[in-house]
Amino acid sequence: MPDNGCLTGEFFMNGDNACAEGAISAGCRFFAGYPITPATEIAERMSRRLPVVGGTYIQMEDEIASMAAILGASWAGVKAMTSTSGPGFSLMMENIGLGIMLETPCVVVNIQRAGPSTGLPTLIGQQDIMQARWGSHGSYEIIALSPDSPQQMFDLTIKAFNLSEKYRLPVLIMSDEVVGHMSEKVVMPEIRTEDLFYREMPQKGAAGYLPYKTNGSLVPPMAIAGQGHHFHVTGLTHDERGYPVMTSRAQDQLITRLVDKIRLNADDIIMCNDYMMEGAEIVVVAYGITARIAQFAVKQAREQGIKAGCLQLVTLWPFAERRIGQLASQVKAFVVPEINRGQIVYEVERCACGRARTLLVPHSGGEVHKPAIISAAIRECHADR
Amino acid sequence: MQIDDVTSYERSIAKYLRQDRLPHIWCAGCGIGPVLNCFLRAIDSAELNPDLVSVVSGIGCSGRVAGYVKLDSFHTTHGRAIPFATGLKLANPQLKTVVFSGDGDLVAIGGNHLIHAARRNIDMTVICINNFTYGMTGGQVGPTAPLDVRTATTPYGNFEPPFNLPWLLHASGASYIARWTVLHLHQLELTIVEALRRPGFSFIEVISPCPAIYGRMNKEPEGLDSLRNYIKRSVIKHGAGPRETAIDHKGPIVVGKFLDIDQPTLQDHLIGVAAKAKKPVKK
Ligand SMILES: Cc1ncc(C[n+]2csc(CCOP(=O)(O)OP(=O)(O)O)c2C)c(N)n1
Ligand code: SF4
Ligand SMILES: [Mg+2]
């Protein structure tokens, strides 16, 4: 372990713990949370690890408070994270919106379980995908990543912090119970300063600093509390000074920029993982743990002479619409397995726009798909004329 | 500071006001402005480094205070100023965090955060404008509204008993509790100075008129009517016990400093945690 307290080397650990270590390696030094299965291990590990590396862990009175607290910590200049599952994710929504409006870097981890409501607290779901996209009120863009393994829990947590600092918004890690609880080998490389992104800041005490004035990049430099800027920020629609302006014009200017900073940088944000995609005619579009099962089904299909491939969505939001759009005119069908009754499938359908068949392989939650069900869907599409 | 020395008085608070945002949104006769004025004077007399003061507000007429102070200031979501400020303070313990908000914001929707912040005894000063109503949304009933008062949603009179805030805060673990009305601006200023200078959780309740709505519905249509009422009803009683501080719609309004005790703060405990944590990591 280097002196900075970050773990390096090979470990056998579960996804929740790997996520916590990824956060520590990314420079996260504040965690506020509230216990909930199956995300509790993240909070527990952070409570042990943060004091060692000079950070602060606090258990708040609920998830609303946890979300508000990480925003506050971020405005004090510290990288901050919270973790939860469905019920807590629902409670966080309003302040995720505040994070978007104030442009506050932070990371929110959702170890999804099956719902609605208390549902299956200890068992898997992938059912909060649209909530991640649209759960807070208002018109906005968000970034959400979907890890498929403890290794990706580590890697994508670092990535999530980098994206949140770069684009100044809450970044969501939409993991699930199986990935959170499965133990596998996790390789933790030494993370160098140049691997990490920290928000651009104004000069300390610089005169005339305006909190939301961009210098061409769509992302304004961010002041932090205590540096003499005496700045104001508000969840109300605001101008470059951060002052409220109650006009549709100010609203349009602000919302256009908040949306554009993600949409126009989609190529920098979107990550996909191609599996046996060469010449694929039937493409399984999958994410998280379901992508690993889909890959198994794809491999079997190839062995049977069916040209199948798997497109793994590592970034869920913004959606990989250009990629799906391009594939739509080359492939015969998309097969979309997800542990819900249809969420990402509608995005695939929208981008395919009738050019390729889109077949949902739904699952109500509680366990992962059986590979045979995905295989059957692949064969069904293959048999189509 | 000399009250008759108007120039120096104005100068002392002008530097903490976002003058480019004036005029403010508050109605004529509203009590929030005078309390803000008092707060800024207190910031000046407490001789704090203004760079290190952060003001956090929730949503409401009182919650607009954050927008008028020329300090690092955050206008957050309804009820969540305290947890936001908790994150700020814990992430940078150098900061002096002040939460300035209304009774609805702090005690209704944010009530859970209020009692937990007091329990933690986090270094934070909370200034609660208690106008017994939700001013911003049109004067509906709130958790501090006395029984029988008229509000936009209690046309037959309020049928729910209110919180007695000093008692609530006392029971929750606050270190410092005071209450004044906007009539007691001098005492209020001294109290805010004292609160800002001390460690731990301090709570200052300010009974404040909302003439435009609450006052209009309860026979105090002018700010002055409320002030006359405060003159008649307020009783200064430092150290008053929690049972003595309930407010009904016509009895005495007990004001003063009710609690001022030293006890370990959250920061003290966290320093202890950091010391214990300096052991090798278990893999
Ligand atoms: C989650 C949420 N619910 C409701 C509101 C609407 N709302 C705005 S201000 C307010 C009440 C404010 O009352 P108080 O804190 O007493 O402030 P005052 O206006 O009286 O100063 C309410 C209910 C909101 N902004 N957010
Ligand atoms: S509505 Fe009431 S509380 Fe709000 S500004 Fe007017 S007088 Fe003040
Ligand atoms: Mg009020």
XYZ file of C-alpha atoms and ligand atoms in Angstrom:
703
model
C 0.000 0.000 0.000
C 1.493 3.372 -0.953
C 1.704 6.040 1.803
C -1.405 7.778 0.530
C -3.470 4.958 2.000
C -4.830 3.713 -1.355
C -4.760 -0.037 -1.886
C -2.779 -1.419 -4.812
C -2.319 -4.971 -6.011
C -4.606 -7.960 -6.475
C -7.486 -8.637 -4.149
C -10.403 -10.992 -3.885
C -13.302 -8.829 -2.856
C -16.932 -8.074 -3.489
C -18.239 -5.321 -5.715
C -19.383 -3.095 -2.880
C -15.936 -3.120 -1.288
C -14.254 -2.617 -4.655
C -16.473 0.420 -5.200
C -15.374 1.870 -1.851
C -11.717 1.287 -2.737
C -12.237 2.857 -6.152
C -13.635 5.904 -4.406
C -10.649 6.122 -2.053
C -8.268 5.796 -5.008
C -10.216 8.476 -6.877
C -9.588 10.865 -4.006
C -13.037 10.695 -2.403
C -12.649 12.010 1.138
C -16.241 12.449 2.227
C -19.010 9.909 2.444
C -22.505 10.437 3.819
C -24.983 7.586 3.745
C -27.765 5.643 5.327
C -27.715 1.852 5.649
C -29.651 -0.160 3.095
C -29.296 -3.638 1.675
C -27.521 -4.407 -0.650
C -25.375 -1.243 -0.519
C -24.498 -1.251 3.178
C -21.047 -2.756 2.703
C -19.945 0.353 0.835
C -20.860 2.583 3.779
C -19.286 0.189 6.244
C -16.022 0.070 4.344
C -15.977 3.829 3.935
C -16.525 4.244 7.691
C -13.384 2.188 8.263
C -11.242 3.524 5.430
C -11.967 7.243 5.296
C -10.581 8.150 8.745
C -7.366 6.336 7.767
C -6.847 8.495 4.683
C -7.825 11.760 6.350
C -11.420 11.786 5.139
C -14.767 11.978 6.909
C -17.529 9.425 7.109
C -20.925 10.319 8.488
C -24.122 8.346 8.749
C -26.947 10.778 8.161
C -30.527 10.553 9.362
C -31.818 9.542 5.929
C -30.919 9.507 2.258
C -32.278 12.996 1.665
C -29.771 14.284 4.182
C -27.011 12.084 2.752
C -27.488 13.522 -0.709
C -27.637 17.094 0.617
C -24.504 16.508 2.695
C -22.401 15.297 -0.222
C -23.403 18.376 -2.191
C -22.291 20.543 0.716
C -19.009 18.662 1.018
C -18.360 19.066 -2.677
C -18.839 22.827 -2.355
C -16.208 22.738 0.361
C -13.877 21.304 -2.281
C -13.866 17.662 -1.225
C -14.742 14.771 -3.531
C -17.839 13.174 -2.059
C -19.966 10.075 -2.497
C -23.064 8.351 -1.187
C -24.431 4.888 -1.834
C -27.895 3.434 -1.594
C -30.498 1.165 -3.157
C -34.014 1.696 -4.551
C -35.922 3.213 -1.598
C -33.025 5.510 -0.729
C -32.462 6.386 -4.379
C -36.077 7.577 -4.525
C -35.445 9.837 -1.527
C -32.354 11.332 -3.149
C -34.070 12.540 -6.271
C -34.828 16.134 -5.315
C -31.271 16.857 -4.261
C -29.804 15.099 -7.285
C -31.691 17.829 -9.147
C -30.088 20.444 -6.906
C -26.714 18.926 -7.760
C -27.500 19.293 -11.445
C -28.726 22.862 -11.045
C -25.808 24.028 -8.884
C -23.428 21.957 -11.052
C -21.967 20.018 -8.182
C -19.525 17.160 -8.743
C -20.316 14.055 -6.668
C -20.967 10.347 -7.093
C -24.145 8.443 -6.197
C -24.011 4.649 -6.163
C -27.215 2.642 -6.522
C -26.814 -1.070 -5.793
C -30.140 -1.977 -7.335
C -32.537 -4.446 -5.803
C -35.930 -5.492 -7.116
C -38.885 -3.191 -6.482
C -41.222 -1.379 -6.473
C -41.295 -0.345 -2.834
C -39.441 -2.638 -0.437
C -39.690 -5.408 -3.053
C -36.891 -7.938 -2.721
C -34.353 -6.172 -0.513
C -31.653 -8.816 -0.833
C -32.135 -9.736 -4.480
C -31.207 -8.221 -7.798
C -33.110 -5.803 -9.985
C -32.130 -3.474 -12.834
C -35.253 -1.447 -12.446
C -34.129 2.078 -11.624
C -32.631 2.804 -15.037
C -35.328 5.229 -16.143
C -35.456 6.709 -12.645
C -31.747 7.414 -13.001
C -32.499 9.227 -16.229
C -35.644 11.101 -15.279
C -36.188 10.649 -11.539
C -35.629 14.245 -10.526
C -38.117 16.756 -11.864
C -37.214 19.101 -14.675
C -35.379 18.866 -17.956
C -31.793 17.717 -17.670
C -29.097 15.305 -18.768
C -27.345 12.927 -16.419
C -24.411 10.526 -16.517
C -24.961 6.938 -15.364
C -22.494 4.034 -15.548
C -23.215 0.335 -15.234
C -20.474 -1.963 -13.866
C -20.596 -5.706 -14.560
C -18.064 -6.966 -12.005
C -16.133 -6.056 -8.870
C -13.273 -5.003 -11.150
C -15.541 -2.582 -12.962
C -16.917 -1.386 -9.653
C -13.391 -0.252 -8.861
C -12.567 1.114 -12.314
C -15.887 2.816 -12.994
C -16.002 4.458 -9.581
C -12.777 6.229 -10.468
C -14.212 7.031 -13.880
C -17.403 8.355 -12.267
C -15.432 10.762 -10.098
C -13.462 11.948 -13.104
C -16.596 12.560 -15.147
C -18.339 14.329 -12.272
C -15.392 16.643 -11.741
C -14.976 17.280 -15.446
C -18.614 18.013 -16.236
C -19.705 19.234 -12.793
C -22.707 17.079 -12.025
C -23.731 14.099 -9.914
C -22.636 10.907 -11.687
C -24.658 7.779 -10.962
C -23.212 4.291 -10.683
C -26.133 1.999 -11.464
C -24.850 -1.297 -10.132
C -26.926 -4.173 -8.791
C -27.110 -6.652 -5.927
C -25.298 -9.450 -7.757
C -22.345 -7.299 -8.793
C -22.293 -5.664 -5.365
C -22.189 -8.966 -3.512
C -20.151 -11.211 -5.825
C -16.492 -11.657 -4.984
C -13.904 -11.818 -7.745
C -10.359 -10.807 -8.413
C -9.906 -7.060 -8.425
C -6.670 -5.517 -9.649
C -6.029 -2.101 -8.217
C -3.299 -0.240 -10.021
C -1.481 2.672 -8.513
C -3.553 5.716 -9.387
C -1.359 8.674 -10.245
C -2.407 12.300 -9.963
C -2.539 12.552 -13.742
C -5.144 9.757 -13.801
C -7.489 11.903 -11.759
C -9.504 14.907 -12.771
C -10.266 17.743 -10.393
C -12.705 20.512 -11.225
C -11.309 23.631 -12.795
C -11.296 26.386 -10.178
C -10.944 30.157 -10.314
C -7.793 31.693 -8.870
C -8.088 32.006 -5.114
C -9.519 35.439 -4.334
C -9.715 36.382 -8.047
C -11.743 39.581 -8.398
C -14.853 39.571 -10.545
C -15.413 35.831 -10.418
C -18.855 34.869 -11.734
C -19.953 31.388 -10.645
C -21.611 30.407 -13.916
C -19.547 32.222 -16.482
C -18.001 29.725 -18.854
C -14.894 30.404 -20.832
C -16.004 28.745 -23.999
C -16.163 25.221 -22.633
C -19.796 24.881 -21.405
C -18.476 23.980 -17.933
C -17.772 26.976 -15.702
C -14.854 26.988 -13.237
C -16.103 26.159 -9.749
C -15.293 28.194 -6.670
C -15.350 26.451 -3.334
C -16.398 27.850 0.015
C -13.809 29.588 2.133
C -11.605 30.953 -0.657
C -12.775 34.550 -0.551
C -14.991 34.533 -3.618
C -18.139 35.347 -1.632
C -20.195 33.661 -4.313
C -23.867 32.782 -4.349
C -25.499 29.712 -5.844
C -29.172 28.822 -5.975
C -31.456 26.080 -7.184
C -33.546 28.806 -8.799
C -32.962 29.520 -12.460
C -29.947 31.827 -12.465
C -27.616 33.865 -14.615
C -23.819 33.890 -14.836
C -23.612 35.683 -11.510
C -25.551 32.872 -9.887
C -28.409 35.286 -9.226
C -32.028 34.219 -9.706
C -33.665 35.392 -12.920
C -37.280 34.405 -13.380
C -37.625 34.586 -17.144
C -38.048 31.994 -19.846
C -35.011 33.442 -21.570
C -32.741 32.842 -18.574
C -34.272 29.386 -18.209
C -33.543 28.570 -21.826
C -29.959 29.788 -21.625
C -29.236 27.815 -18.491
C -31.004 24.586 -19.406
C -29.543 24.585 -22.906
C -26.052 24.782 -21.465
C -26.704 22.127 -18.797
C -28.040 19.777 -21.455
C -25.416 20.644 -24.051
C -22.475 20.116 -21.738
C -23.438 16.444 -21.706
C -24.961 15.974 -25.164
C -22.167 17.693 -27.039
C -19.597 15.689 -25.106
C -21.418 12.385 -25.483
C -18.491 10.811 -27.339
C -16.176 11.545 -24.445
C -18.639 10.112 -21.940
C -20.123 7.077 -23.663
C -18.320 3.771 -23.208
C -19.454 0.557 -24.864
C -17.855 -2.831 -24.817
C -18.021 -4.922 -27.997
C -18.180 -8.679 -27.635
C -18.067 -10.828 -30.804
C -19.505 -7.943 -32.754
C -17.648 -8.715 -36.010
C -20.289 -9.306 -38.659
C -22.988 -9.682 -36.020
C -26.529 -9.851 -37.365
C -28.190 -10.222 -34.034
C -26.952 -7.879 -31.370
C -27.714 -8.388 -27.729
C -27.731 -4.979 -26.052
C -27.121 -5.492 -22.359
C -25.630 -3.828 -19.302
C -24.353 -4.684 -15.839
C -24.426 -8.315 -14.795
C -26.868 -9.103 -17.611
C -24.159 -8.301 -20.169
C -22.055 -11.158 -18.812
C -24.925 -13.595 -19.186
C -25.682 -12.223 -22.629
C -22.062 -12.809 -23.644
C -22.377 -16.444 -22.636
C -25.508 -16.779 -24.783
C -23.784 -15.019 -27.697
C -20.826 -17.370 -27.534
C -23.178 -20.369 -27.633
C -25.034 -18.864 -30.606
C -21.767 -18.374 -32.488
C -20.904 -22.034 -31.811
C -24.201 -22.914 -33.460
C -23.313 -20.780 -36.475
C -25.548 -17.828 -35.614
C -23.873 -14.448 -36.160
C -24.621 -12.966 -32.764
C -22.756 -10.295 -30.845
C -23.121 -8.372 -27.625
C -22.980 -4.626 -27.231
C -22.422 -3.902 -23.554
C -23.561 -0.477 -22.444
C -21.001 0.630 -19.867
C -22.448 4.135 -19.983
C -26.231 3.985 -19.704
C -26.809 7.733 -19.809
C -26.265 9.569 -22.046
C -27.564 6.734 -24.192
C -25.362 5.338 -26.965
C -27.848 6.492 -29.572
C -25.394 7.075 -32.395
C -23.951 3.577 -32.048
C -27.354 1.891 -31.913
C -28.499 4.021 -34.835
C -25.523 2.927 -36.937
C -25.966 -0.717 -36.023
C -29.677 -0.575 -36.795
C -29.031 -0.295 -40.507
C -26.508 -3.175 -40.435
C -28.115 -5.781 -38.224
C -31.237 -7.869 -38.321
C -32.324 -7.548 -34.739
C -31.538 -6.259 -31.281
C -32.199 -8.506 -28.319
C -32.472 -6.575 -25.060
C -32.397 -8.590 -21.835
C -32.840 -6.542 -18.691
C -33.955 -7.289 -15.154
C -37.098 -5.194 -15.427
C -40.157 -5.257 -17.653
C -38.723 -2.930 -20.265
C -36.669 0.239 -19.809
C -33.523 0.477 -21.949
C -35.356 -1.470 -24.654
C -37.398 1.638 -25.435
C -34.235 3.611 -26.070
C -32.958 0.875 -28.383
C -36.285 0.832 -30.182
C -36.222 4.620 -30.535
C -32.749 4.595 -32.054
C -33.440 1.575 -34.267
C -36.421 3.482 -35.583
C -37.968 0.494 -37.284
C -34.809 -0.489 -39.173
C -34.160 -3.583 -37.069
C -36.390 -5.716 -34.910
C -36.091 -5.039 -31.181
C -36.923 -7.893 -28.845
C -37.154 -7.411 -25.092
C -36.188 -10.276 -22.806
C -37.766 -9.089 -19.578
C -37.219 -10.352 -16.051
C -39.159 -9.201 -12.990
C -36.146 -9.442 -10.711
C -34.852 -11.598 -7.885
C -32.309 -13.444 -9.993
C -30.371 -13.027 -13.212
C -31.585 -14.309 -16.597
C -31.005 -17.921 -17.452
C -28.698 -17.890 -20.500
C -31.122 -20.240 -22.292
C -33.817 -17.545 -22.322
C -31.479 -15.104 -24.050
C -30.343 -17.864 -26.409
C -33.950 -18.568 -27.320
C -34.512 -14.901 -28.143
C -31.396 -14.893 -30.333
C -32.630 -17.993 -32.163
C -36.078 -16.489 -32.579
C -34.596 -13.410 -34.259
C -32.291 -15.586 -36.333
C -35.289 -17.542 -37.613
C -37.047 -14.339 -38.715
C -37.302 -13.874 -42.444
C -20.918 50.560 17.165
C -22.839 53.792 17.742
C -26.419 53.773 16.518
C -26.225 57.554 15.868
C -23.167 57.112 13.710
C -25.212 56.230 10.674
C -22.391 56.359 8.182
C -20.158 53.916 9.955
C -23.157 51.755 10.734
C -24.099 51.545 7.092
C -20.557 50.935 6.095
C -20.219 48.116 8.583
C -22.967 46.063 7.000
C -22.821 47.338 3.436
C -19.802 45.201 2.719
C -21.751 42.066 3.594
C -24.780 42.903 1.466
C -25.185 42.007 -2.179
C -26.257 45.496 -3.050
C -26.598 44.607 -6.729
C -29.531 42.414 -5.721
C -31.508 45.160 -4.021
C -34.383 45.896 -3.739
C -35.145 42.641 -1.945
C -38.337 40.635 -2.368
C -39.733 41.015 1.140
C -43.003 42.853 1.802
C -43.095 46.177 3.642
C -43.188 45.523 7.368
C -41.811 42.003 7.059
C -39.531 40.971 9.920
C -36.948 39.141 7.833
C -35.092 42.290 6.706
C -34.397 43.585 10.224
C -33.140 40.161 11.271
C -30.819 40.047 8.264
C -29.565 43.510 9.171
C -28.933 42.309 12.696
C -27.150 39.207 11.452
C -24.808 41.252 9.271
C -24.014 43.567 12.158
C -23.311 40.497 14.268
C -20.961 39.116 11.617
C -19.124 42.417 11.785
C -18.981 42.632 15.558
C -18.012 38.978 15.943
C -14.879 39.867 13.943
C -15.003 36.674 11.959
C -13.002 36.260 8.797
C -15.847 36.749 6.284
C -14.046 34.537 3.771
C -14.698 31.617 6.068
C -18.386 32.267 6.732
C -20.879 30.234 4.714
C -24.593 30.969 4.818
C -26.993 28.211 3.829
C -30.736 28.641 3.398
C -33.602 26.407 2.461
C -36.697 27.594 0.615
C -39.169 30.243 1.759
C -39.216 33.998 2.251
C -36.688 33.515 5.059
C -34.713 31.198 2.817
C -34.036 34.092 0.465
C -31.543 35.507 2.966
C -28.712 33.497 1.420
C -29.225 35.457 -1.783
C -28.608 38.840 -0.190
C -25.455 38.208 1.812
C -22.122 38.858 0.167
C -20.568 35.766 1.669
C -20.291 32.264 0.284
C -23.987 31.499 0.236
C -26.166 28.615 -0.796
C -29.876 28.631 -1.541
C -30.648 24.924 -1.462
C -33.857 22.839 -1.347
C -36.818 23.053 0.998
C -35.812 21.699 4.389
C -32.319 20.596 3.452
C -30.176 23.549 4.428
C -28.950 21.820 7.588
C -27.690 18.599 5.955
C -26.119 20.642 3.137
C -24.364 22.778 5.751
C -23.366 19.601 7.589
C -21.473 18.442 4.507
C -19.813 21.835 4.103
C -18.699 21.954 7.709
C -17.451 18.378 7.904
C -15.536 18.696 4.654
C -13.885 21.915 5.790
C -13.974 22.333 9.572
C -12.436 25.816 9.196
C -15.728 27.137 7.876
C -18.224 28.937 10.089
C -21.557 27.603 8.899
C -24.752 29.535 9.472
C -28.149 28.232 8.473
C -30.733 30.957 8.009
C -34.264 29.799 7.228
C -37.928 29.740 8.201
C -40.075 27.767 10.609
C -41.660 25.691 7.856
C -38.335 24.926 6.254
C -36.451 24.080 9.433
C -39.128 22.517 11.574
C -41.687 20.927 9.239
C -40.011 19.461 6.170
C -36.541 19.807 7.683
C -37.471 18.876 11.251
C -35.655 15.584 11.204
C -32.408 17.243 10.137
C -32.820 19.927 12.804
C -33.029 17.490 15.700
C -30.218 15.332 14.368
C -27.894 18.290 13.870
C -28.616 19.340 17.448
C -27.991 15.800 18.668
C -24.639 15.686 16.879
C -23.759 19.061 18.359
C -22.139 20.015 15.083
C -20.555 23.499 14.985
C -23.353 25.405 13.327
C -25.560 28.387 14.075
C -29.176 28.072 13.009
C -31.264 31.239 12.817
C -34.942 30.388 12.515
C -37.365 33.089 11.440
C -40.559 32.002 13.125
C -43.493 33.826 11.570
C -45.851 30.960 12.451
C -46.629 30.344 8.826
C -45.510 29.429 5.315
C -45.134 32.967 4.033
C -43.807 32.176 0.607
C -46.593 29.826 -0.411
C -49.370 32.103 0.812
C -49.668 31.681 4.559
C -50.664 28.098 5.199
C -50.488 26.559 8.656
C -47.073 25.429 9.904
C -45.746 23.391 12.820
C -45.212 26.456 15.018
C -48.609 28.060 14.382
C -50.455 28.417 17.714
C -53.784 26.666 18.204
C -56.803 28.554 16.854
C -54.954 30.985 14.552
C -56.307 31.591 11.055
C -54.191 30.590 8.126
C -54.880 29.892 4.477
C -55.479 26.231 5.330
C -57.065 26.622 8.758
C -60.120 28.729 7.918
C -61.842 27.499 11.105
C -58.746 28.056 13.248
C -55.642 25.886 13.689
C -56.546 22.544 15.197
C -52.979 21.230 15.769
C -50.843 22.115 18.763
C -47.497 23.705 17.831
C -43.913 22.777 18.629
C -42.259 24.599 21.485
C -38.942 25.055 19.693
C -36.626 25.734 22.649
C -37.904 22.585 24.296
C -37.491 20.562 21.106
C -33.931 21.797 20.673
C -33.094 21.316 24.334
C -34.269 17.736 24.256
C -32.354 17.150 21.021
C -29.000 18.153 22.462
C -28.273 21.725 21.306
C -25.598 23.631 23.225
C -27.047 27.104 22.923
C -30.688 28.144 22.620
C -32.135 31.644 22.529
C -35.292 33.366 21.386
C -35.994 37.008 20.615
C -38.589 38.910 18.666
C -37.771 41.501 15.986
C -38.442 44.038 18.698
C -35.274 42.921 20.481
C -32.773 43.649 17.756
C -30.015 44.750 20.100
C -30.270 41.600 22.201
C -30.581 39.551 19.045
C -27.354 40.960 17.675
C -25.475 40.177 20.881
C -26.960 36.699 20.897
C -25.923 36.019 17.308
C -22.403 37.231 18.096
C -22.237 34.907 21.066
C -23.565 31.996 19.038
C -21.145 32.608 16.173
C -18.197 32.676 18.510
C -18.950 29.489 20.369
C -18.451 25.878 19.313
C -21.307 23.407 19.045
C -24.858 23.693 17.834
C -26.599 26.992 18.495
C -30.235 27.702 17.729
C -31.751 31.167 17.669
C -35.470 31.545 17.153
C -36.678 34.964 16.054
C -40.387 35.713 16.334
C -41.059 37.767 13.269
C -44.063 39.417 11.629
C -45.506 38.379 8.300
C -47.931 41.264 7.929
C -48.796 40.537 4.314
C -50.373 37.189 5.024
C -50.323 35.784 8.529
C -50.779 39.223 10.059
C -53.626 40.101 7.729
C -55.469 36.958 8.734
C -54.838 37.445 12.455
C -55.614 41.086 13.155
C -52.037 42.308 12.706
C -52.154 43.669 9.145
C -49.167 45.994 9.666
C -45.715 45.011 10.854
C -46.178 47.599 13.591
C -49.269 45.800 14.882
C -47.140 42.751 15.503
C -44.444 44.832 17.191
C -47.065 46.329 19.530
C -48.214 42.840 20.258
C -44.628 41.767 21.031
C -44.240 44.755 23.383
C -47.339 43.650 25.229
C -46.627 39.967 25.317
C -42.887 39.442 25.457
C -41.246 38.624 28.764
C -37.473 38.407 29.040
C -36.514 35.415 31.100
C -32.976 34.132 30.655
C -32.570 30.516 31.560
C -36.297 29.849 31.241
C -37.009 26.136 31.379
C -38.359 24.325 28.350
C -41.866 24.124 29.787
C -42.053 27.894 30.084
C -41.358 28.673 26.453
C -44.517 27.466 24.718
C -46.281 30.133 22.659
C -50.037 30.309 22.342
C -51.992 32.897 20.410
C -52.373 35.445 23.185
C -50.293 34.536 26.245
C -46.751 35.678 27.037
C -43.901 35.184 24.584
C -40.951 34.242 26.750
C -37.684 35.460 25.230
C -34.046 35.384 26.292
C -31.126 33.023 26.365
C -32.409 29.694 27.546
C -29.377 27.444 27.291
C -25.619 27.938 27.029
C -23.610 24.848 27.891
C -20.244 23.385 26.946
C -20.224 19.844 25.669
C -18.038 17.947 23.202
C -18.834 18.791 19.587
C -19.054 16.482 16.618
C -15.666 17.787 15.521
C -14.149 16.856 18.898
C -15.436 13.316 18.478
C -14.226 13.090 14.890
C -10.724 14.104 15.929
C -10.846 11.152 18.315
C -11.943 8.841 15.500
C -9.122 10.017 13.236
C -6.592 9.306 16.008
C -7.920 5.778 16.539
C -7.971 5.064 12.805
C -4.222 5.464 12.330
C -3.748 1.721 12.493
C -2.701 -0.432 9.524
C -5.570 -1.260 7.150
C -7.046 -4.746 7.357
C -7.202 -6.087 3.824
C -40.277 19.915 -1.467
C -41.014 21.202 -1.482
N -42.276 21.251 -1.006
C -42.934 22.419 -1.007
C -42.339 23.555 -1.463
C -43.114 24.839 -1.472
N -42.683 25.784 -0.425
C -41.878 26.804 -0.717
S -41.556 27.765 0.610
C -42.538 26.820 1.601
C -42.776 27.154 3.037
C -41.811 28.106 3.606
O -42.157 28.358 4.930
P -41.072 28.936 5.908
O -39.877 28.102 5.922
O -41.748 29.147 7.219
O -40.632 30.304 5.237
P -41.351 31.729 5.181
O -41.786 31.877 3.768
O -42.489 31.721 6.147
O -40.279 32.661 5.566
C -43.095 25.771 0.879
C -44.031 24.790 1.459
C -41.028 23.462 -1.963
N -40.359 24.511 -2.429
N -40.389 22.287 -1.940
S -45.116 36.986 2.707
Fe -44.804 37.392 4.860
S -42.820 36.427 5.337
Fe -42.949 36.625 3.113
S -41.966 38.590 2.645
Fe -44.153 38.999 2.827
S -44.404 39.587 4.944
Fe -42.412 38.578 4.805
Mg -42.459 30.867 8.104
